[in-house]
Coordinates of C-alpha atoms in Angstrom, one line a residue:
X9 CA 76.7 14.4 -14.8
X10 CA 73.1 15.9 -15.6
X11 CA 70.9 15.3 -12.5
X12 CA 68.6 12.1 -13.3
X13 CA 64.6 12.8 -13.0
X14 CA 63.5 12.1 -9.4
X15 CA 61.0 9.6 -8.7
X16 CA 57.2 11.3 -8.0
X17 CA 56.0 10.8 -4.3
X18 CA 53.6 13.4 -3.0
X19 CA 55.0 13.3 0.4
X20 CA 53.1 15.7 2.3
X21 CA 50.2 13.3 0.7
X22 CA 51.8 10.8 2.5
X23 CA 52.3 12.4 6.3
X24 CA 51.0 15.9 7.7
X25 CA 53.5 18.7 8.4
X26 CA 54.3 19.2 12.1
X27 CA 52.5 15.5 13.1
X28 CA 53.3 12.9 15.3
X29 CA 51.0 9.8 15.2
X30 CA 49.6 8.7 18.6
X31 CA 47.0 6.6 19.4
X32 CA 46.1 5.8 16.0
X33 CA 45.7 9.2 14.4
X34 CA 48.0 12.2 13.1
X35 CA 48.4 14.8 16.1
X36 CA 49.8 18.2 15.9
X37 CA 53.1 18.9 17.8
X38 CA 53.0 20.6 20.8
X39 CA 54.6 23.7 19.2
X40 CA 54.8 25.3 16.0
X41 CA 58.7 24.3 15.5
X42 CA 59.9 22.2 13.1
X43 CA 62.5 20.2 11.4
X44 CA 63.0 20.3 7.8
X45 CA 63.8 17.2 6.4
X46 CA 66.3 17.0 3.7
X47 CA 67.4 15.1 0.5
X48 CA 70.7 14.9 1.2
X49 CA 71.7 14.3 -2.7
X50 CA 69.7 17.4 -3.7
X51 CA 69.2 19.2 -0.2
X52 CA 65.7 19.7 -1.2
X53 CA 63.0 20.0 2.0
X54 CA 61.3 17.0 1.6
X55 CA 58.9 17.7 4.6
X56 CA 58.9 19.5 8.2
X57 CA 58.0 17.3 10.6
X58 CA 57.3 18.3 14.1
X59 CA 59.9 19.3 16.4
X60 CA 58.4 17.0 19.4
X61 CA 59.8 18.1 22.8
X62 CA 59.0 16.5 26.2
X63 CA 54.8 17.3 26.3
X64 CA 54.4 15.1 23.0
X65 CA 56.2 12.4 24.4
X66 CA 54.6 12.6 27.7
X67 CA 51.2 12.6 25.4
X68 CA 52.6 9.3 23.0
X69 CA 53.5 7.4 26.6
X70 CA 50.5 7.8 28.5
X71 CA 48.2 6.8 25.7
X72 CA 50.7 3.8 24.8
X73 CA 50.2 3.0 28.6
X74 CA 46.4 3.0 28.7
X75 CA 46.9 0.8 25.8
X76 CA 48.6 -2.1 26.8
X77 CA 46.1 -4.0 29.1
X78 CA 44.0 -4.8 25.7
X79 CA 47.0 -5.4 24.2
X80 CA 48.4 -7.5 26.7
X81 CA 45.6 -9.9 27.5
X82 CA 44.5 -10.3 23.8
X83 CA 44.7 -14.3 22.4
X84 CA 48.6 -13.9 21.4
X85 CA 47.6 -15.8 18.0
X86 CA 44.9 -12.9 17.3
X87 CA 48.2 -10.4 18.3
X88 CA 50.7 -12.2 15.4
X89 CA 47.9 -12.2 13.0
X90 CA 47.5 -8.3 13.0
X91 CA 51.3 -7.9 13.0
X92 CA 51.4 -10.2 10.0
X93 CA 48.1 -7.8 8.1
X94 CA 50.4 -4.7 9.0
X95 CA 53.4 -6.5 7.3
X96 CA 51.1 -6.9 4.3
X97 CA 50.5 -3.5 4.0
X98 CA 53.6 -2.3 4.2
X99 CA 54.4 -4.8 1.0
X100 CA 51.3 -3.4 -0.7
X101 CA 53.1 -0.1 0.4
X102 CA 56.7 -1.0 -0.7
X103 CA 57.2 1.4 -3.0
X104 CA 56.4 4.6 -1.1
X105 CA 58.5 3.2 1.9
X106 CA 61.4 2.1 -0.4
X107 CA 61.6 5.5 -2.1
X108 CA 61.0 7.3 1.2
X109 CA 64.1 5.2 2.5
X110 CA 65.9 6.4 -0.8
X111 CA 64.7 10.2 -0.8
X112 CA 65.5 10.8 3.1
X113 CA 68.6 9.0 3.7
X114 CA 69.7 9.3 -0.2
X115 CA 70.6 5.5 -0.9
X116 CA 70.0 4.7 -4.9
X117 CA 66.6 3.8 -5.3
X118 CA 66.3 0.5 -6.6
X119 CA 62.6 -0.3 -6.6
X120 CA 59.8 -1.6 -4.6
X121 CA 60.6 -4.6 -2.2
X122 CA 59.0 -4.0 1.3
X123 CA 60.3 -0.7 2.1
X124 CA 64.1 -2.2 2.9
X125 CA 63.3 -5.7 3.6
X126 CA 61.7 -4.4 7.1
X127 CA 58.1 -6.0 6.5
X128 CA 60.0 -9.5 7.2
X129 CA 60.7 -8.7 10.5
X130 CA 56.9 -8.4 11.6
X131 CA 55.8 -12.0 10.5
X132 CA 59.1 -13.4 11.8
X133 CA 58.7 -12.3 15.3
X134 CA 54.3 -13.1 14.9
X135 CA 54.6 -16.1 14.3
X136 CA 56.8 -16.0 18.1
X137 CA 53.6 -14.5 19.6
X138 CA 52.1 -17.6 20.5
X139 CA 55.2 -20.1 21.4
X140 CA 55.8 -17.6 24.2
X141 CA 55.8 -20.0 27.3
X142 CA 57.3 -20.5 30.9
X143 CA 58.7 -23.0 32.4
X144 CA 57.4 -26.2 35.5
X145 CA 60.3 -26.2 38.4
X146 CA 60.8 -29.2 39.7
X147 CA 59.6 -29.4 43.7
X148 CA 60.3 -32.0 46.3
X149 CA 56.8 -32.0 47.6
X150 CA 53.8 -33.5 45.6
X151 CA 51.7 -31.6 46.9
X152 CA 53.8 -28.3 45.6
X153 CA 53.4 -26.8 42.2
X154 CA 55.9 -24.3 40.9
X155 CA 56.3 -22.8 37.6
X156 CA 57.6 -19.6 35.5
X157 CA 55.1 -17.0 33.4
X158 CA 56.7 -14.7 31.1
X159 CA 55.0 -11.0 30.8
X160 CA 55.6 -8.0 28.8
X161 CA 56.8 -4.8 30.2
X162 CA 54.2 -2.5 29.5
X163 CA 55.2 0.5 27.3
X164 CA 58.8 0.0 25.7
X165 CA 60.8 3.1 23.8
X166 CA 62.4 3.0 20.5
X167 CA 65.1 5.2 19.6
X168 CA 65.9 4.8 16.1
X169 CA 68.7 5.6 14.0
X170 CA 69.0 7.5 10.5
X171 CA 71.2 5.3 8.7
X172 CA 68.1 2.3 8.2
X173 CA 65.4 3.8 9.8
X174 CA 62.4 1.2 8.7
X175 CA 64.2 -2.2 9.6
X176 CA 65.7 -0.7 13.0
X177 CA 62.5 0.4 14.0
X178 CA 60.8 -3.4 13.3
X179 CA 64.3 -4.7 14.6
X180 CA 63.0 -4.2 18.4
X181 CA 59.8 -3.2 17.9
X182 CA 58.3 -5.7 16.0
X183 CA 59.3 -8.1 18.8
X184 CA 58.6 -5.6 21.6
X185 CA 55.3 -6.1 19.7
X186 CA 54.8 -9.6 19.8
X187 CA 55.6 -10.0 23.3
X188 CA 52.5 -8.3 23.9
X189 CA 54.5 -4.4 24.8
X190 CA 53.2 -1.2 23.2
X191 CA 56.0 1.0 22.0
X192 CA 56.7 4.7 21.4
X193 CA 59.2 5.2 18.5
X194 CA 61.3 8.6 18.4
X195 CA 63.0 8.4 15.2
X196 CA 66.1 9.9 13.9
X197 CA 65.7 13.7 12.9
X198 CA 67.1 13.3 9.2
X199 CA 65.1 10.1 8.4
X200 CA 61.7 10.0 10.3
X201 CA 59.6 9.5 7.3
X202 CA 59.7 6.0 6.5
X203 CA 58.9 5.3 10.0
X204 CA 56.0 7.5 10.3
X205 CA 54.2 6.4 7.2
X206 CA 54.8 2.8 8.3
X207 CA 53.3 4.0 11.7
X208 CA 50.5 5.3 10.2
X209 CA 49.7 1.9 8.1
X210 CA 49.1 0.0 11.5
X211 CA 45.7 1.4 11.8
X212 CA 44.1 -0.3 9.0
X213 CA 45.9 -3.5 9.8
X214 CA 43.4 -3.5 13.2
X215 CA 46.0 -3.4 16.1
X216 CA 43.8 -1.0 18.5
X217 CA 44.4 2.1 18.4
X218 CA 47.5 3.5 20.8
X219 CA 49.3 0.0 20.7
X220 CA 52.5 1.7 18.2
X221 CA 53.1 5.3 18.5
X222 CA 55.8 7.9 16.8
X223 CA 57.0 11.0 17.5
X224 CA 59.4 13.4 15.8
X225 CA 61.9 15.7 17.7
X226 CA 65.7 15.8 18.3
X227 CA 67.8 13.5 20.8
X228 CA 68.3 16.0 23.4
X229 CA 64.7 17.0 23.3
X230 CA 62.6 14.2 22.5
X231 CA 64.5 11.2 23.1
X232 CA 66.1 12.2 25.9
X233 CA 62.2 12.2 27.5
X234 CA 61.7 9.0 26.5
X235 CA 64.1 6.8 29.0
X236 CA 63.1 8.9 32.1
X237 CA 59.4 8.7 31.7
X238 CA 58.0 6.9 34.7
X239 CA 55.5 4.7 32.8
X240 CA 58.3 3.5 29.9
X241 CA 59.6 0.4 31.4
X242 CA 62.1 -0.9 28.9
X243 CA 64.0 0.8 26.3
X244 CA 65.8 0.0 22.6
X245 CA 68.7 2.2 21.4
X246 CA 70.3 1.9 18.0
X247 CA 73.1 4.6 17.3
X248 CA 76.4 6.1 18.5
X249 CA 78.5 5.1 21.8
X250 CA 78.1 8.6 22.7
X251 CA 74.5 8.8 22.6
X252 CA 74.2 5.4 23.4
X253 CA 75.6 6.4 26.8
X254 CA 72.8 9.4 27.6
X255 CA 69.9 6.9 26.7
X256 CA 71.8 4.3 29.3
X257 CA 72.3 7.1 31.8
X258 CA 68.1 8.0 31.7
X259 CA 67.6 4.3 32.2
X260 CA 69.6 4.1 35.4
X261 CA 67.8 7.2 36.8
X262 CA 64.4 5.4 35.7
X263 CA 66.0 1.9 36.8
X264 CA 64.7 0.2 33.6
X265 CA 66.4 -2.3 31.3
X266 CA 67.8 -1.2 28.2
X267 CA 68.9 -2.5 24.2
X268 CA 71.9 -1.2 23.0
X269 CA 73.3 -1.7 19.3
X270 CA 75.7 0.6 18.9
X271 CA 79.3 1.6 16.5
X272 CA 81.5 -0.8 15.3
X273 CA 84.9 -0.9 13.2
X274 CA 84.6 -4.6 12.0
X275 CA 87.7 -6.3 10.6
X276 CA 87.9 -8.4 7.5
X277 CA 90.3 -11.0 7.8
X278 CA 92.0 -12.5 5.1
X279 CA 94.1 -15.3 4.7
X280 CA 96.3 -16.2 1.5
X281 CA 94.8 -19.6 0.5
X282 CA 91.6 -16.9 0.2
X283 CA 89.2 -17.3 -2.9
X284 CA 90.6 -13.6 -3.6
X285 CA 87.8 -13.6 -6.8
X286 CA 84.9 -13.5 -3.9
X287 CA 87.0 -11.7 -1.3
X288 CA 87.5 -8.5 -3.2
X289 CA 84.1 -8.0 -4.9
X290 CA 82.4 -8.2 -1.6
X291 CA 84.5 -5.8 0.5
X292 CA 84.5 -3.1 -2.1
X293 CA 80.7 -3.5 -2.7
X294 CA 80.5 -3.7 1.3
X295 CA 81.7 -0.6 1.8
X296 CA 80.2 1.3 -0.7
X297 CA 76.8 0.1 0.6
X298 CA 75.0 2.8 1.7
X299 CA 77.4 5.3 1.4
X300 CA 79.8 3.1 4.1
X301 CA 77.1 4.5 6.8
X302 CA 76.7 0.7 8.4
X303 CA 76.8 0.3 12.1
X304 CA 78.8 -3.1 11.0
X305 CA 80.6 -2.1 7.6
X306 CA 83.8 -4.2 7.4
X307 CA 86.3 -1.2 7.5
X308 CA 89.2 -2.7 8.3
X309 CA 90.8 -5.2 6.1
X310 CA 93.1 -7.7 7.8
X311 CA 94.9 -8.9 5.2
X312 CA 97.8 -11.8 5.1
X313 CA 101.1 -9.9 3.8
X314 CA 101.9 -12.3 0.8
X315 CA 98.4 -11.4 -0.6
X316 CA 98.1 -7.5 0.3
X317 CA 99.5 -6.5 -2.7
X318 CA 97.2 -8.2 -5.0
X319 CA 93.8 -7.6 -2.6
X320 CA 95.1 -3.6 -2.5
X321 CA 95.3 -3.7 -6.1
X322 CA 91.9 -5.3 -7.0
X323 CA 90.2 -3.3 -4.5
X324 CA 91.3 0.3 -5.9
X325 CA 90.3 -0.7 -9.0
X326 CA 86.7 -1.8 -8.5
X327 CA 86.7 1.7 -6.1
X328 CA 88.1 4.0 -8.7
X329 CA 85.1 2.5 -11.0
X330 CA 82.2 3.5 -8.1
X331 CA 79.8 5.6 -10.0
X332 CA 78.6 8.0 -7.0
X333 CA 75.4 10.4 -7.5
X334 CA 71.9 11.0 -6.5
X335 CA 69.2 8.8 -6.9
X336 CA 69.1 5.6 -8.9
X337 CA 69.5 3.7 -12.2
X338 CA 73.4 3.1 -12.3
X339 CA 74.6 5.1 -9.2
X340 CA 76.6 2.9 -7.0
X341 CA 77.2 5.0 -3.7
X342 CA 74.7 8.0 -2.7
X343 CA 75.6 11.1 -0.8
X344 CA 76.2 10.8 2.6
X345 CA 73.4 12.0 5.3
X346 CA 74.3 15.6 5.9
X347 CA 76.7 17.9 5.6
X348 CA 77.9 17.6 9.6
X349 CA 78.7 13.6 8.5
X350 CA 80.5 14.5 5.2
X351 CA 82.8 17.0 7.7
X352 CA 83.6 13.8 10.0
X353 CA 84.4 11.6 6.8
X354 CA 86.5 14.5 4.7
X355 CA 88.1 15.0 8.0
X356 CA 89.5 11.4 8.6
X357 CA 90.0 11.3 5.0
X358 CA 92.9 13.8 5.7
X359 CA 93.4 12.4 9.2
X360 CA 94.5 9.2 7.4
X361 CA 97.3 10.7 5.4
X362 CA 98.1 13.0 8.2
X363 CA 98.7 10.0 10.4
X364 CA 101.4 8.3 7.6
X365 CA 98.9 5.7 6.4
X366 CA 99.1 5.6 2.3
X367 CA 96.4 6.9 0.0
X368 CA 95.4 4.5 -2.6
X369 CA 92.7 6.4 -3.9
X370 CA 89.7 8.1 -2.9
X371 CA 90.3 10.6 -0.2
X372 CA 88.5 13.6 -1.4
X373 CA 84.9 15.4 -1.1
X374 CA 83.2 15.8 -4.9
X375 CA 82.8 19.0 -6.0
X376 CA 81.0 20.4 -9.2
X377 CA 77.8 19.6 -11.0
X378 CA 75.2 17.9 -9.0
X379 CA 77.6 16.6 -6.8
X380 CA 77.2 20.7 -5.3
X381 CA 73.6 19.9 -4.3
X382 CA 74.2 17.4 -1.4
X383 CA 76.9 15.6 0.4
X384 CA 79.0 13.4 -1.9
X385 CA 82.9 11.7 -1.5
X386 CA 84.6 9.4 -3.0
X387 CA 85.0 5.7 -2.2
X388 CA 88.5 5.5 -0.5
X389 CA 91.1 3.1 0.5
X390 CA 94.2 3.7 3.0
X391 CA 97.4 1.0 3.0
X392 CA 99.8 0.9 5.0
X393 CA 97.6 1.6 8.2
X394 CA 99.0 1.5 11.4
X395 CA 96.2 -0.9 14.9
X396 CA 97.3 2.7 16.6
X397 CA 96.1 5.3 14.0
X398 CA 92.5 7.0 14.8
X399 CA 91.3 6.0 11.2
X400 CA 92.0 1.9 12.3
X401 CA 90.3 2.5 15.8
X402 CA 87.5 5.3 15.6
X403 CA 84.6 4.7 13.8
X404 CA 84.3 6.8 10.7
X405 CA 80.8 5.5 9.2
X406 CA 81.6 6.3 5.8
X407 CA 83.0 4.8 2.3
X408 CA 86.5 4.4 4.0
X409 CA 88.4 1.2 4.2
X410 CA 91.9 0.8 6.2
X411 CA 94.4 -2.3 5.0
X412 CA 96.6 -3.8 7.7
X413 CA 98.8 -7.0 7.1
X414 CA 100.2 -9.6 9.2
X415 CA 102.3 -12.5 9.0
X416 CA 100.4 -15.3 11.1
X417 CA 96.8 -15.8 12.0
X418 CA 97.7 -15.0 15.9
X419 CA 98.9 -11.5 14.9
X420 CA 95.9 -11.7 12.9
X421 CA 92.9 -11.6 15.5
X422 CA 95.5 -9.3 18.1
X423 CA 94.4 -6.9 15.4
X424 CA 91.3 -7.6 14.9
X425 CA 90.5 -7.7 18.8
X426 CA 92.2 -4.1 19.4
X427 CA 89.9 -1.6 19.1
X428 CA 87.1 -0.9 21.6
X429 CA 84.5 -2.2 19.4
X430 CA 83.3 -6.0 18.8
X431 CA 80.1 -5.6 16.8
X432 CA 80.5 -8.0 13.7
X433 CA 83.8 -9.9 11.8
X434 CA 84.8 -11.9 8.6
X435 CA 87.4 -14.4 8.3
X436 CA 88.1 -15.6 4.8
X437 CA 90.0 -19.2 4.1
X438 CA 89.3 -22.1 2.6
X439 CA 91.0 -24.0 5.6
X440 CA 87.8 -24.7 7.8
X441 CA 89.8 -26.1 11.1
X442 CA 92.1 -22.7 11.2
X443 CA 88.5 -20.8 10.5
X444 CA 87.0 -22.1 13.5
X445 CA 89.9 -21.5 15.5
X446 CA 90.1 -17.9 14.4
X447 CA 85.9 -17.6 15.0
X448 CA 86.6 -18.7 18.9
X449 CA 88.9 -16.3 19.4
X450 CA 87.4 -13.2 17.6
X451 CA 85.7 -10.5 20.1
X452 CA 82.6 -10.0 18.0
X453 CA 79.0 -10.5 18.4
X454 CA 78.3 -12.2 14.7
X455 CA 81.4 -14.1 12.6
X456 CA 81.1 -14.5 9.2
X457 CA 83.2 -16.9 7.4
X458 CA 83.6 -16.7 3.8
X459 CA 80.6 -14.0 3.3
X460 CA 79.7 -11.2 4.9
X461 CA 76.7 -9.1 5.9
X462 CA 75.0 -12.1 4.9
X463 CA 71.0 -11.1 4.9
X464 CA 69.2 -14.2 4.4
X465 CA 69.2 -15.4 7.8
X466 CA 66.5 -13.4 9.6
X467 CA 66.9 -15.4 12.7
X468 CA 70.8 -15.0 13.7
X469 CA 71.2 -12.9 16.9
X470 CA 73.1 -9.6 16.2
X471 CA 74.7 -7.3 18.7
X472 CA 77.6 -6.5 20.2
X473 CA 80.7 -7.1 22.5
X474 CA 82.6 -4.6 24.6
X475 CA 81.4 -1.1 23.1
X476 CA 79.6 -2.3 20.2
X477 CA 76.5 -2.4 23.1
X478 CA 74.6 -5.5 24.7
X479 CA 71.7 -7.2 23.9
X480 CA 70.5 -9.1 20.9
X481 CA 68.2 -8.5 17.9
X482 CA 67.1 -11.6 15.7
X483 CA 66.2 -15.1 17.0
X484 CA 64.1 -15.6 19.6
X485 CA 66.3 -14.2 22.3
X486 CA 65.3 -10.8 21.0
X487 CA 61.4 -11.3 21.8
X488 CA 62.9 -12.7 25.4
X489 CA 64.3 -9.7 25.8
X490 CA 61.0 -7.5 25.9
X491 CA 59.5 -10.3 28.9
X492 CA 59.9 -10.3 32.9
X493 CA 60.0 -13.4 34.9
X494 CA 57.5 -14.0 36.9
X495 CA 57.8 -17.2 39.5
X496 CA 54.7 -18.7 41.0
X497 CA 54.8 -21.5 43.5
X498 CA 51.4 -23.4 44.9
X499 CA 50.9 -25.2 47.5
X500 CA 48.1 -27.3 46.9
X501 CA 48.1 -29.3 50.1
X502 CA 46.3 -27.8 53.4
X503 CA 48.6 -24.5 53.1
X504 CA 50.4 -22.3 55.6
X505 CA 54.0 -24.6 54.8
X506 CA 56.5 -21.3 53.8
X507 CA 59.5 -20.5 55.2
X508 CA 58.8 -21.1 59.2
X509 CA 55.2 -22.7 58.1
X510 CA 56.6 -26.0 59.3

């Protein structure tokens, strides 16, 4: 396969070497270290951004701080309208972000659009700006008034992961926004350059100057600053249990709420009066999307036994067809992020066959050509897997599906409920009445019936049960999230009536 002509983007055009962005300008890191970020289909340097350690983020917090009082107490209608010019631009942007999206992460580029679909999340959540109200408490005094205000936080962290950097970011941050919050995004080290050019556009929207803020740096040095910061009072987390559980452990010691979306090893049921002509399209274009790094990729296919054989079947054969490569055009599947991910998937790749589960095909790393360059493997389905194998309980987050049967819908969601996750699940049947049943009983924090990953409804809450994390992005719970509670009760009579008053 002759390597295809990469798209042009002058990135260091696009965002300074060694910069964060704070208070609505490029700033030099604190050192002279930096990261180099890579293509992962080509392992080209694509820029090195700076290596931001607990002095920027100290720097990004304080000036996010002394923004917020302007941002607070601005007309929330004047707020949603510069969220909405800032979603504009990064439309008029779309391209750059879209191919930024492609070039750091290494999904096949497939035009402009938005830079992922991300700018949608900012009107959504402006137009929420301005229907933010309390609530009137009923009293049994006339002369009483008593009623709820809700307030933003102040300065909220973002901790963003690599895998869809852009619409993660705007997933809590655009409503963090809204509410009336500033934030301070640390993004993930492979993929922080989406984010920071979006960053960067904010500017020239006309929120003041402070209000969004980025910096670059790893976990254990930048983002762990971020949750123990005494002037960040709530934070978002999108990412792995395991890191998920540091950010959650710097909350406590800061005693300040916390977001967390987290892994997930979603299961696919399938029933045999199925539409099997819909069912096996989607799940072998699901898990190919990119690359199978999806925090709610349906991995595990629960499948009735009468109808394994034929949903096994069609499966491998729309796999074995994947066309896997860098960049775009008629590339399928990408490379994976880097090379310490492709080690993880190669090694549950032979975990799987170790453990007795059956290879249908797939299985392997590529090798020769441009698959050399970066971090490609192919698209692979097990059979014959076992609820207690690691590859049907541990989150691989990569192209790798696992097929379990079962002989009655009960056995059915036992399966589906028995892993540690409950972050997203399918059921597939054209009996609606056994559907809903199965729905109710499912541990997961979004059911789909008869689709999945569906990406047309903007405004359905997503998160998590059990270990797939808490909270809610989507809907207006999410902007709830990012407001306190404040309860006021008047007396409007001659005073002095509290507790003991009488």
């Amino acid at each position: 396969m002759a390597a295809p002509a990469i798209p042009s983007l002058d990135v260091p055009a696009l965002i300074p070497a060694n910069s964060h962005y704070i208070g609505g300008q490029w700033v030099r890191g604190s050192t002279d270290e930096t990261i180099d970020v890579i293509n992962p289909a080509t392992r080209e340097v694509l820029q090195r951004v700076a290596r931001g350690r607990e002095a920027d983020i100290d720097l990004a917090v304080r000036t996010a701080h002394a923004a917020f009082p302007q941002w607070r107490d601005m007309n929330p209608t004047t707020r949603g309208n510069l969220l909405r010019k800032w979603a504009d631009l990064l439309n008029q942007h779309g391209h750059e972000l879209s191919l930024l999206g492609s070039l750091e992460v290494g999904r096949p580029f497939r035009g402009g659009g938005g830079g992922e679909g991300a700018a949608g999340r900012l009107p959504y959540y402006a137009s929420q700006a301005d229907k933010i109200t309390g609530d009137t408490l009923p009293v049994t005094r006339p002369d009483v008034l008593a009623f709820t205000l809700r307030e933003p936080f102040g300065v909220c962290g973002v901790i963003v992961p690599w895998n869809g950097p852009l619409g993660m970011m705007l997933n809590g941050g655009a409503a963090a926004l809204a509410a009336g919050n500033t934030i301070v995004v640390k993004p993930a080290e492979d993929a922080p350059l989406a984010c920071l050019l979006a960053i960067s556009l904010a500017k020239e929207a006309g929120i003041p100057d402070g209000v969004v803020n980025i910096v670059s740096g790893y976990g254990p040095e930048a983002g762990a600053a971020l949750p123990v910061h005494p002037l960040v009072r709530h934070m978002s987390f999108t990412g792995s249990p395991e890191s998920g559980q540091k950010v959650m452990e710097g909350c406590a010691k800061n005693l300040i709420p916390l977001h967390l979306e987290l892994g997930g090893k979603s299961p696919q049921i399938i029933l045999k009066d199925a539409d099997l002509s819909k069912v096996i399209p989607l799940i072998s274009s699901n898990i190919i999307a990119n690359t199978g790094q999806i925090c709610y990729a349906g991995t595990r296919i629960v499948v009735e036994d009468s109808v394994r054989p034929l949903v096994v079947e069609g499966v491998a054969e729309r796999l074995e067809k994947v066309r896997v490569g860098p960049w775009y055009e008629d590339v399928q599947m990408g490379p994976l992020i880097n090379e310490k991910q492709e080690n993880r998937v190669v090694t549950y790749m032979n975990l799987g066959q170790e453990e007795g589960a059956k290879l249908v095909t797939g299985g392997h790393k590529l090798s020769g050509d441009v698959y050399d360059r970066g971090f490609f493997v192919e698209p692979t389905l097990f059979d014959e897997v076992k609820s207690d194998m690691r590859i049907a309980q541990e989150e691989i987050f990569g192209p790798v599906l696992s097929v379990m049967g079962f002989t009655d819908a009960e056995e059915a969601i036992e399966i589906a409920n028995g892993t540690k996750y409950g972050l997203a699940a399918s059921v597939w049947t054209n009996d609606i009445r056994r559907a809903q049943m199965i729905v109710r009983k499912l541990q997961a924090g979004q059911v789909y019936v008869n689709t999945y990953g569906h990406s047309g409804v903007i405004g359905a809450p997503f998160g998590g049960y059990k270990n797939s994390g808490f909270g809610r992005t989507g809907g207006f719970d999410t902007i709830m999230q990012y407001l306190q509670v404040k309860s006021v009760i008047m007396d409007a009579g001659e005073g002095g009536r509290g507790r003991g008053g009488e």
